[in-house]
Amino acid sequence: MSWFKRKMQGVSTPTKEKKETPEGLWYKCRSCKNVMTSEDHVAHSWVCDKCGFHERIGSIEYFRILFDENKFTELNRNVSSGDPLVFEDTKKYTDRLASSKKKTGLVDAVRTATGKLEGHLVVIGCMDFNFIGGSMGSVVGEKIARAIDYSIENKRPFILISKSGGARMMEAAFSLMQMAKTSAKLTLLAKAKLPFISILTDPTTGGVTASFAMLGDINIAEPGALIGFAGPRVVKETIGKDLPEGFQTSEFLLEHGFLDYIVERNDLKSNLSIMLNHFQVK
Amino acid sequence: MATFLDFESPIADLNEQLEKALEIKAKGKVDVSEMIKDIEEKISETQKEIYSNLNPWQRVQVSRHPERPYTMSYLKNMTTDFVELHGDRNVNDDKAMIGGFAKIDGHSIMFIGQQKGENTKMRQYRNFGMANPEGYRKALRLMKLAEKFNKPIVTLIDTPGAYPGLEAEERGQGEAIARNLFEMAQLKVPVICIVIGEGASGGALGIGVGDRILMLENSWYSVISPENCSAILWRNWEHKEQAASALKLTAENMLENKLIDGIIKEPVGGAHSNREEMFENVKKAILSNLKELISMDAEKRIEERIEKFSKMGVVED
């Protein structure tokens, strides 16, 4: 069994000679494990070229996908959370906010901006799931409300990309009332006869589903997104049975009549442009 | 036999003494009238003391007291000519959400509210006051009916939440609540919303957008129940008392934070201890608010309603 024995002693590869792949050069699909270069993945709008899995992305990526030449003016960039309830569970809310800001480089869970989408002047809001689960507190409500005001003042269509676990518990009833606030503001947009396009992405649940996300003149979703009011775990506990396959996915919602259509991220921009053309007042 | 909450044990003890004394009195051999008077006074003193000092978790308990009056009790005792209206004209009639026209002091008003059951069988029938999408759509249908005939709307909120079931998701629980928030913001008639018990999350807000938002003294209103908040943030139910304090869910807290417009006093010992007084207080609150609202122009009312909700929240620029 001599081939089992190491003939040469002390064989080792020094660390600097080890051939490790540099971080970020490759992307491995979370769904089908397909490996592609990160460059291709980005060029593919962060969608797997083999199985079509839509990776979760944030406002930076969506703005890059949607705004012409990635040029836009951000609105109310520095609006940030207070701590009205001096909330503390296992951690202080202010500490949670600080660490989220540090980790993500964001100010809160939504960014709003205005710019051109294939030439159409629009206002786009996009939620960031990385920031405390994309939860809606006072800042999210306020920035969406101000973005709607801006849309009305400047007669621009409003597009909102939802990606959120729901209301932010650490702002309790303040968070709850953001549902009423954003919905009430949308009535003003409707009165001004300006289109509101709601894009639901993975995941959109709770108070966000039960307010603006479901109130689009057009409700669009990305394929395979989790969309619901109660989370799947809660529903499962309530009925005491396993959930049917595909429950609360985009396809499920389309089937039950709550979405106008599903669009792949690669087609999102051109699709929105067609839709905006339809809405244009001649 | 009255039900006593854990913090009411001194009252429960006195009540037991009182019952014994009444038994002796019934036998008629010994004169115990002095003693009975004494105990009754003590009960009322103890009750006053306990109820002047309730912590948030205790208020949550009072809001869920099994003898607390529910929506239907208010309608039957506080109004006349109540006619219940059923169905969403689409799927079915949600038993957890009731509504219909009724009169107070000559005003025809559309009343809508969640309904809990008063015994085990009825609690199931009413789905514990947890409405399905049909409930919210029935509520909206009735609101539109009231608007058409220019009648004010009063909603009575009392729910542990919108029902998180499989069919509720299939029929669009989120959409149903969202639609109500949207439509209620623009209703041309006066809308008064009163939290009479539990005001849990979107399920409560789904009939909670109005010109005046009022809360009963021992009701609660928040984004989540203290138990579920504890389960999510502390990963167990043991911190419900702490969660109740942290959520600032009492009527007093909500008024301080400018999230509601007023508080309706409850009798000492909670709404259930003197129902007649409770009905009277709610009726007075409805009438006084209605008087102010009716005198306003409809457009102005809508503008102020939206403005009020727009101001809610605390941000730093």
Short mmCIF file of N, CA, C and O in Angstrom, two decimals, chain B residues 137-208:
data_model
loop_
_atom_site.label_atom_id
_atom_site.label_comp_id
_atom_site.label_asym_id
_atom_site.label_seq_id
_atom_site.Cartn_x
_atom_site.Cartn_y
_atom_site.Cartn_z
N ARG B 137 -64.52 43.63 3.11
CA ARG B 137 -65.26 44.06 1.91
C ARG B 137 -66.73 44.34 2.24
O ARG B 137 -67.35 45.23 1.65
N LYS B 138 -67.27 43.60 3.19
CA LYS B 138 -68.62 43.89 3.67
C LYS B 138 -68.63 45.26 4.34
O LYS B 138 -69.51 46.09 4.09
N ALA B 139 -67.61 45.51 5.17
CA ALA B 139 -67.50 46.81 5.85
C ALA B 139 -67.46 47.93 4.82
O ALA B 139 -68.16 48.93 4.95
N LEU B 140 -66.68 47.74 3.77
CA LEU B 140 -66.56 48.78 2.73
C LEU B 140 -67.88 48.98 1.99
O LEU B 140 -68.29 50.10 1.72
N ARG B 141 -68.57 47.87 1.73
CA ARG B 141 -69.87 47.97 1.05
C ARG B 141 -70.83 48.82 1.89
O ARG B 141 -71.52 49.71 1.38
N LEU B 142 -70.84 48.57 3.19
CA LEU B 142 -71.74 49.32 4.07
C LEU B 142 -71.33 50.80 4.17
O LEU B 142 -72.17 51.68 4.24
N MET B 143 -70.03 51.04 4.15
CA MET B 143 -69.56 52.43 4.21
C MET B 143 -70.00 53.19 2.95
O MET B 143 -70.43 54.34 3.02
N LYS B 144 -69.89 52.52 1.80
CA LYS B 144 -70.29 53.16 0.54
C LYS B 144 -71.81 53.41 0.53
O LYS B 144 -72.28 54.41 -0.02
N LEU B 145 -72.52 52.48 1.14
CA LEU B 145 -73.98 52.65 1.24
C LEU B 145 -74.31 53.88 2.09
O LEU B 145 -75.16 54.69 1.73
N ALA B 146 -73.61 54.01 3.20
CA ALA B 146 -73.82 55.16 4.07
C ALA B 146 -73.48 56.45 3.33
O ALA B 146 -74.20 57.45 3.41
N GLU B 147 -72.38 56.43 2.58
CA GLU B 147 -71.95 57.61 1.85
C GLU B 147 -73.00 58.03 0.82
O GLU B 147 -73.32 59.20 0.67
N LYS B 148 -73.56 57.02 0.14
CA LYS B 148 -74.57 57.29 -0.88
C LYS B 148 -75.76 58.04 -0.31
O LYS B 148 -76.32 58.94 -0.95
N PHE B 149 -76.16 57.66 0.92
CA PHE B 149 -77.34 58.30 1.51
C PHE B 149 -76.96 59.35 2.55
O PHE B 149 -77.77 59.73 3.39
N ASN B 150 -75.69 59.77 2.48
CA ASN B 150 -75.20 60.85 3.33
C ASN B 150 -75.42 60.61 4.83
O ASN B 150 -75.89 61.48 5.55
N LYS B 151 -75.09 59.40 5.28
CA LYS B 151 -75.22 59.08 6.71
C LYS B 151 -73.83 58.90 7.30
O LYS B 151 -72.95 58.29 6.67
N PRO B 152 -73.62 59.43 8.50
CA PRO B 152 -72.30 59.27 9.12
C PRO B 152 -72.00 57.80 9.47
O PRO B 152 -72.92 56.98 9.55
N ILE B 153 -70.71 57.52 9.65
CA ILE B 153 -70.26 56.16 9.93
C ILE B 153 -69.56 56.12 11.28
O ILE B 153 -68.74 57.00 11.59
N VAL B 154 -69.88 55.12 12.07
CA VAL B 154 -69.15 54.88 13.32
C VAL B 154 -68.63 53.45 13.28
O VAL B 154 -69.40 52.52 13.04
N THR B 155 -67.32 53.27 13.45
CA THR B 155 -66.79 51.91 13.51
C THR B 155 -66.37 51.60 14.95
O THR B 155 -65.84 52.45 15.65
N LEU B 156 -66.67 50.38 15.37
CA LEU B 156 -66.29 49.92 16.71
C LEU B 156 -65.24 48.82 16.54
O LEU B 156 -65.54 47.76 15.98
N ILE B 157 -64.02 49.11 16.96
CA ILE B 157 -62.89 48.22 16.70
C ILE B 157 -62.62 47.31 17.89
O ILE B 157 -62.48 47.78 19.02
N ASP B 158 -62.60 46.01 17.65
CA ASP B 158 -62.31 45.06 18.72
C ASP B 158 -61.85 43.74 18.10
O ASP B 158 -62.66 42.85 17.86
N THR B 159 -60.56 43.63 17.83
CA THR B 159 -60.07 42.43 17.15
C THR B 159 -58.65 42.07 17.56
O THR B 159 -57.81 42.96 17.74
N PRO B 160 -58.37 40.77 17.72
CA PRO B 160 -56.98 40.35 17.93
C PRO B 160 -56.19 40.33 16.64
O PRO B 160 -55.01 39.96 16.64
N GLY B 161 -56.82 40.70 15.52
CA GLY B 161 -56.11 40.77 14.23
C GLY B 161 -56.96 40.24 13.11
O GLY B 161 -57.98 39.59 13.33
N ALA B 162 -56.57 40.55 11.88
CA ALA B 162 -57.24 39.97 10.72
C ALA B 162 -56.88 38.48 10.68
O ALA B 162 -55.79 38.10 11.08
N TYR B 163 -57.80 37.65 10.20
CA TYR B 163 -57.59 36.21 10.25
C TYR B 163 -56.44 35.77 9.33
O TYR B 163 -56.47 36.06 8.12
N PRO B 164 -55.43 35.08 9.88
CA PRO B 164 -54.28 34.68 9.04
C PRO B 164 -54.44 33.27 8.47
O PRO B 164 -53.55 32.44 8.59
N GLY B 165 -55.56 32.99 7.85
CA GLY B 165 -55.82 31.64 7.34
C GLY B 165 -55.45 31.48 5.88
O GLY B 165 -55.12 32.44 5.19
N LEU B 166 -55.52 30.25 5.41
CA LEU B 166 -55.15 29.93 4.03
C LEU B 166 -56.09 30.60 3.02
O LEU B 166 -55.67 31.24 2.07
N GLU B 167 -57.40 30.45 3.29
CA GLU B 167 -58.36 31.04 2.36
C GLU B 167 -58.34 32.56 2.40
O GLU B 167 -58.60 33.22 1.40
N ALA B 168 -58.03 33.09 3.59
CA ALA B 168 -57.93 34.55 3.70
C ALA B 168 -56.84 35.06 2.77
O ALA B 168 -56.99 36.10 2.12
N GLU B 169 -55.75 34.31 2.67
CA GLU B 169 -54.66 34.70 1.78
C GLU B 169 -55.09 34.54 0.32
O GLU B 169 -54.80 35.40 -0.52
N GLU B 170 -55.78 33.45 0.04
CA GLU B 170 -56.25 33.21 -1.34
C GLU B 170 -57.17 34.33 -1.83
O GLU B 170 -57.14 34.72 -2.98
N ARG B 171 -58.00 34.82 -0.90
CA ARG B 171 -58.96 35.85 -1.29
C ARG B 171 -58.44 37.27 -1.05
O ARG B 171 -59.18 38.23 -1.17
N GLY B 172 -57.15 37.37 -0.71
CA GLY B 172 -56.52 38.69 -0.67
C GLY B 172 -56.78 39.51 0.58
O GLY B 172 -57.29 40.62 0.50
N GLN B 173 -56.38 38.98 1.73
CA GLN B 173 -56.53 39.72 2.99
C GLN B 173 -55.82 41.08 2.90
O GLN B 173 -56.37 42.10 3.30
N GLY B 174 -54.61 41.06 2.36
CA GLY B 174 -53.84 42.30 2.25
C GLY B 174 -54.55 43.33 1.37
O GLY B 174 -54.68 44.50 1.73
N GLU B 175 -55.03 42.88 0.24
CA GLU B 175 -55.71 43.78 -0.69
C GLU B 175 -56.99 44.35 -0.06
O GLU B 175 -57.29 45.54 -0.20
N ALA B 176 -57.72 43.50 0.66
CA ALA B 176 -58.98 43.94 1.26
C ALA B 176 -58.74 45.06 2.28
O ALA B 176 -59.46 46.07 2.28
N ILE B 177 -57.72 44.90 3.11
CA ILE B 177 -57.42 45.92 4.11
C ILE B 177 -56.90 47.19 3.42
O ILE B 177 -57.34 48.30 3.72
N ALA B 178 -55.98 47.00 2.47
CA ALA B 178 -55.42 48.14 1.75
C ALA B 178 -56.53 48.96 1.09
O ALA B 178 -56.55 50.20 1.16
N ARG B 179 -57.46 48.28 0.45
CA ARG B 179 -58.57 48.95 -0.24
C ARG B 179 -59.37 49.80 0.75
O ARG B 179 -59.76 50.93 0.44
N ASN B 180 -59.62 49.25 1.94
CA ASN B 180 -60.38 50.01 2.93
C ASN B 180 -59.64 51.27 3.37
O ASN B 180 -60.25 52.34 3.51
N LEU B 181 -58.32 51.17 3.56
CA LEU B 181 -57.54 52.35 3.97
C LEU B 181 -57.68 53.43 2.91
O LEU B 181 -57.87 54.62 3.21
N PHE B 182 -57.59 53.01 1.66
CA PHE B 182 -57.65 53.92 0.52
C PHE B 182 -59.04 54.58 0.44
O PHE B 182 -59.17 55.80 0.37
N GLU B 183 -60.07 53.75 0.48
CA GLU B 183 -61.44 54.26 0.31
C GLU B 183 -61.89 55.10 1.51
O GLU B 183 -62.57 56.11 1.34
N MET B 184 -61.51 54.67 2.72
CA MET B 184 -61.95 55.41 3.91
C MET B 184 -61.37 56.81 3.95
O MET B 184 -61.99 57.73 4.48
N ALA B 185 -60.17 56.96 3.39
CA ALA B 185 -59.53 58.29 3.38
C ALA B 185 -60.37 59.30 2.62
O ALA B 185 -60.31 60.49 2.89
N GLN B 186 -61.19 58.83 1.67
CA GLN B 186 -61.94 59.74 0.80
C GLN B 186 -63.46 59.72 1.03
O GLN B 186 -64.21 60.28 0.24
N LEU B 187 -63.92 59.06 2.10
CA LEU B 187 -65.37 59.02 2.33
C LEU B 187 -65.91 60.43 2.57
O LEU B 187 -65.34 61.20 3.34
N LYS B 188 -67.03 60.74 1.92
CA LYS B 188 -67.56 62.11 1.99
C LYS B 188 -68.37 62.37 3.26
O LYS B 188 -68.77 63.49 3.52
N VAL B 189 -68.64 61.31 4.02
CA VAL B 189 -69.44 61.50 5.24
C VAL B 189 -68.52 61.44 6.47
O VAL B 189 -67.40 60.93 6.38
N PRO B 190 -69.00 61.98 7.61
CA PRO B 190 -68.16 61.92 8.82
C PRO B 190 -67.89 60.46 9.24
O PRO B 190 -68.79 59.63 9.15
N VAL B 191 -66.66 60.18 9.66
CA VAL B 191 -66.31 58.83 10.11
C VAL B 191 -65.68 58.92 11.50
O VAL B 191 -64.69 59.64 11.71
N ILE B 192 -66.28 58.21 12.45
CA ILE B 192 -65.73 58.16 13.81
C ILE B 192 -65.34 56.71 14.09
O ILE B 192 -66.14 55.80 13.89
N CYS B 193 -64.08 56.50 14.52
CA CYS B 193 -63.62 55.15 14.82
C CYS B 193 -63.33 55.05 16.31
O CYS B 193 -62.65 55.90 16.87
N ILE B 194 -63.87 54.01 16.94
CA ILE B 194 -63.68 53.85 18.39
C ILE B 194 -63.13 52.47 18.69
O ILE B 194 -63.74 51.46 18.34
N VAL B 195 -61.95 52.43 19.33
CA VAL B 195 -61.40 51.14 19.77
C VAL B 195 -62.08 50.80 21.09
O VAL B 195 -61.88 51.48 22.09
N ILE B 196 -62.92 49.75 21.08
CA ILE B 196 -63.67 49.41 22.31
C ILE B 196 -63.01 48.27 23.09
O ILE B 196 -63.36 48.01 24.23
N GLY B 197 -62.05 47.59 22.47
CA GLY B 197 -61.38 46.48 23.16
C GLY B 197 -59.97 46.34 22.66
O GLY B 197 -59.09 47.11 23.02
N GLU B 198 -59.77 45.36 21.78
CA GLU B 198 -58.44 45.15 21.23
C GLU B 198 -58.32 45.80 19.85
O GLU B 198 -59.17 45.61 18.99
N GLY B 199 -57.23 46.51 19.66
CA GLY B 199 -56.98 47.11 18.35
C GLY B 199 -55.67 46.57 17.82
O GLY B 199 -54.62 47.19 17.95
N ALA B 200 -55.74 45.36 17.22
CA ALA B 200 -54.51 44.71 16.80
C ALA B 200 -54.24 44.92 15.32
O ALA B 200 -54.94 44.38 14.47
N SER B 201 -53.25 45.72 15.05
CA SER B 201 -52.61 45.78 13.75
C SER B 201 -53.54 46.12 12.57
O SER B 201 -54.55 46.80 12.74
N GLY B 202 -53.17 45.65 11.38
CA GLY B 202 -53.91 45.96 10.16
C GLY B 202 -55.36 45.53 10.24
O GLY B 202 -56.23 46.15 9.63
N GLY B 203 -55.64 44.50 11.02
CA GLY B 203 -57.00 44.02 11.19
C GLY B 203 -57.89 45.06 11.85
O GLY B 203 -59.09 45.13 11.59
N ALA B 204 -57.29 45.88 12.71
CA ALA B 204 -58.03 46.96 13.38
C ALA B 204 -58.08 48.18 12.46
O ALA B 204 -59.14 48.77 12.24
N LEU B 205 -56.93 48.53 11.90
CA LEU B 205 -56.84 49.71 11.04
C LEU B 205 -57.73 49.60 9.81
O LEU B 205 -58.19 50.61 9.28
N GLY B 206 -58.01 48.36 9.39
CA GLY B 206 -58.85 48.12 8.21
C GLY B 206 -60.24 48.73 8.31
O GLY B 206 -60.92 48.89 7.30
N ILE B 207 -60.68 49.07 9.53
CA ILE B 207 -61.91 49.87 9.68
C ILE B 207 -61.60 51.09 10.57
O ILE B 207 -62.46 51.59 11.27
N GLY B 208 -60.34 51.55 10.50
CA GLY B 208 -59.91 52.56 11.47
C GLY B 208 -59.43 53.89 10.91
O GLY B 208 -58.74 54.63 11.60
#
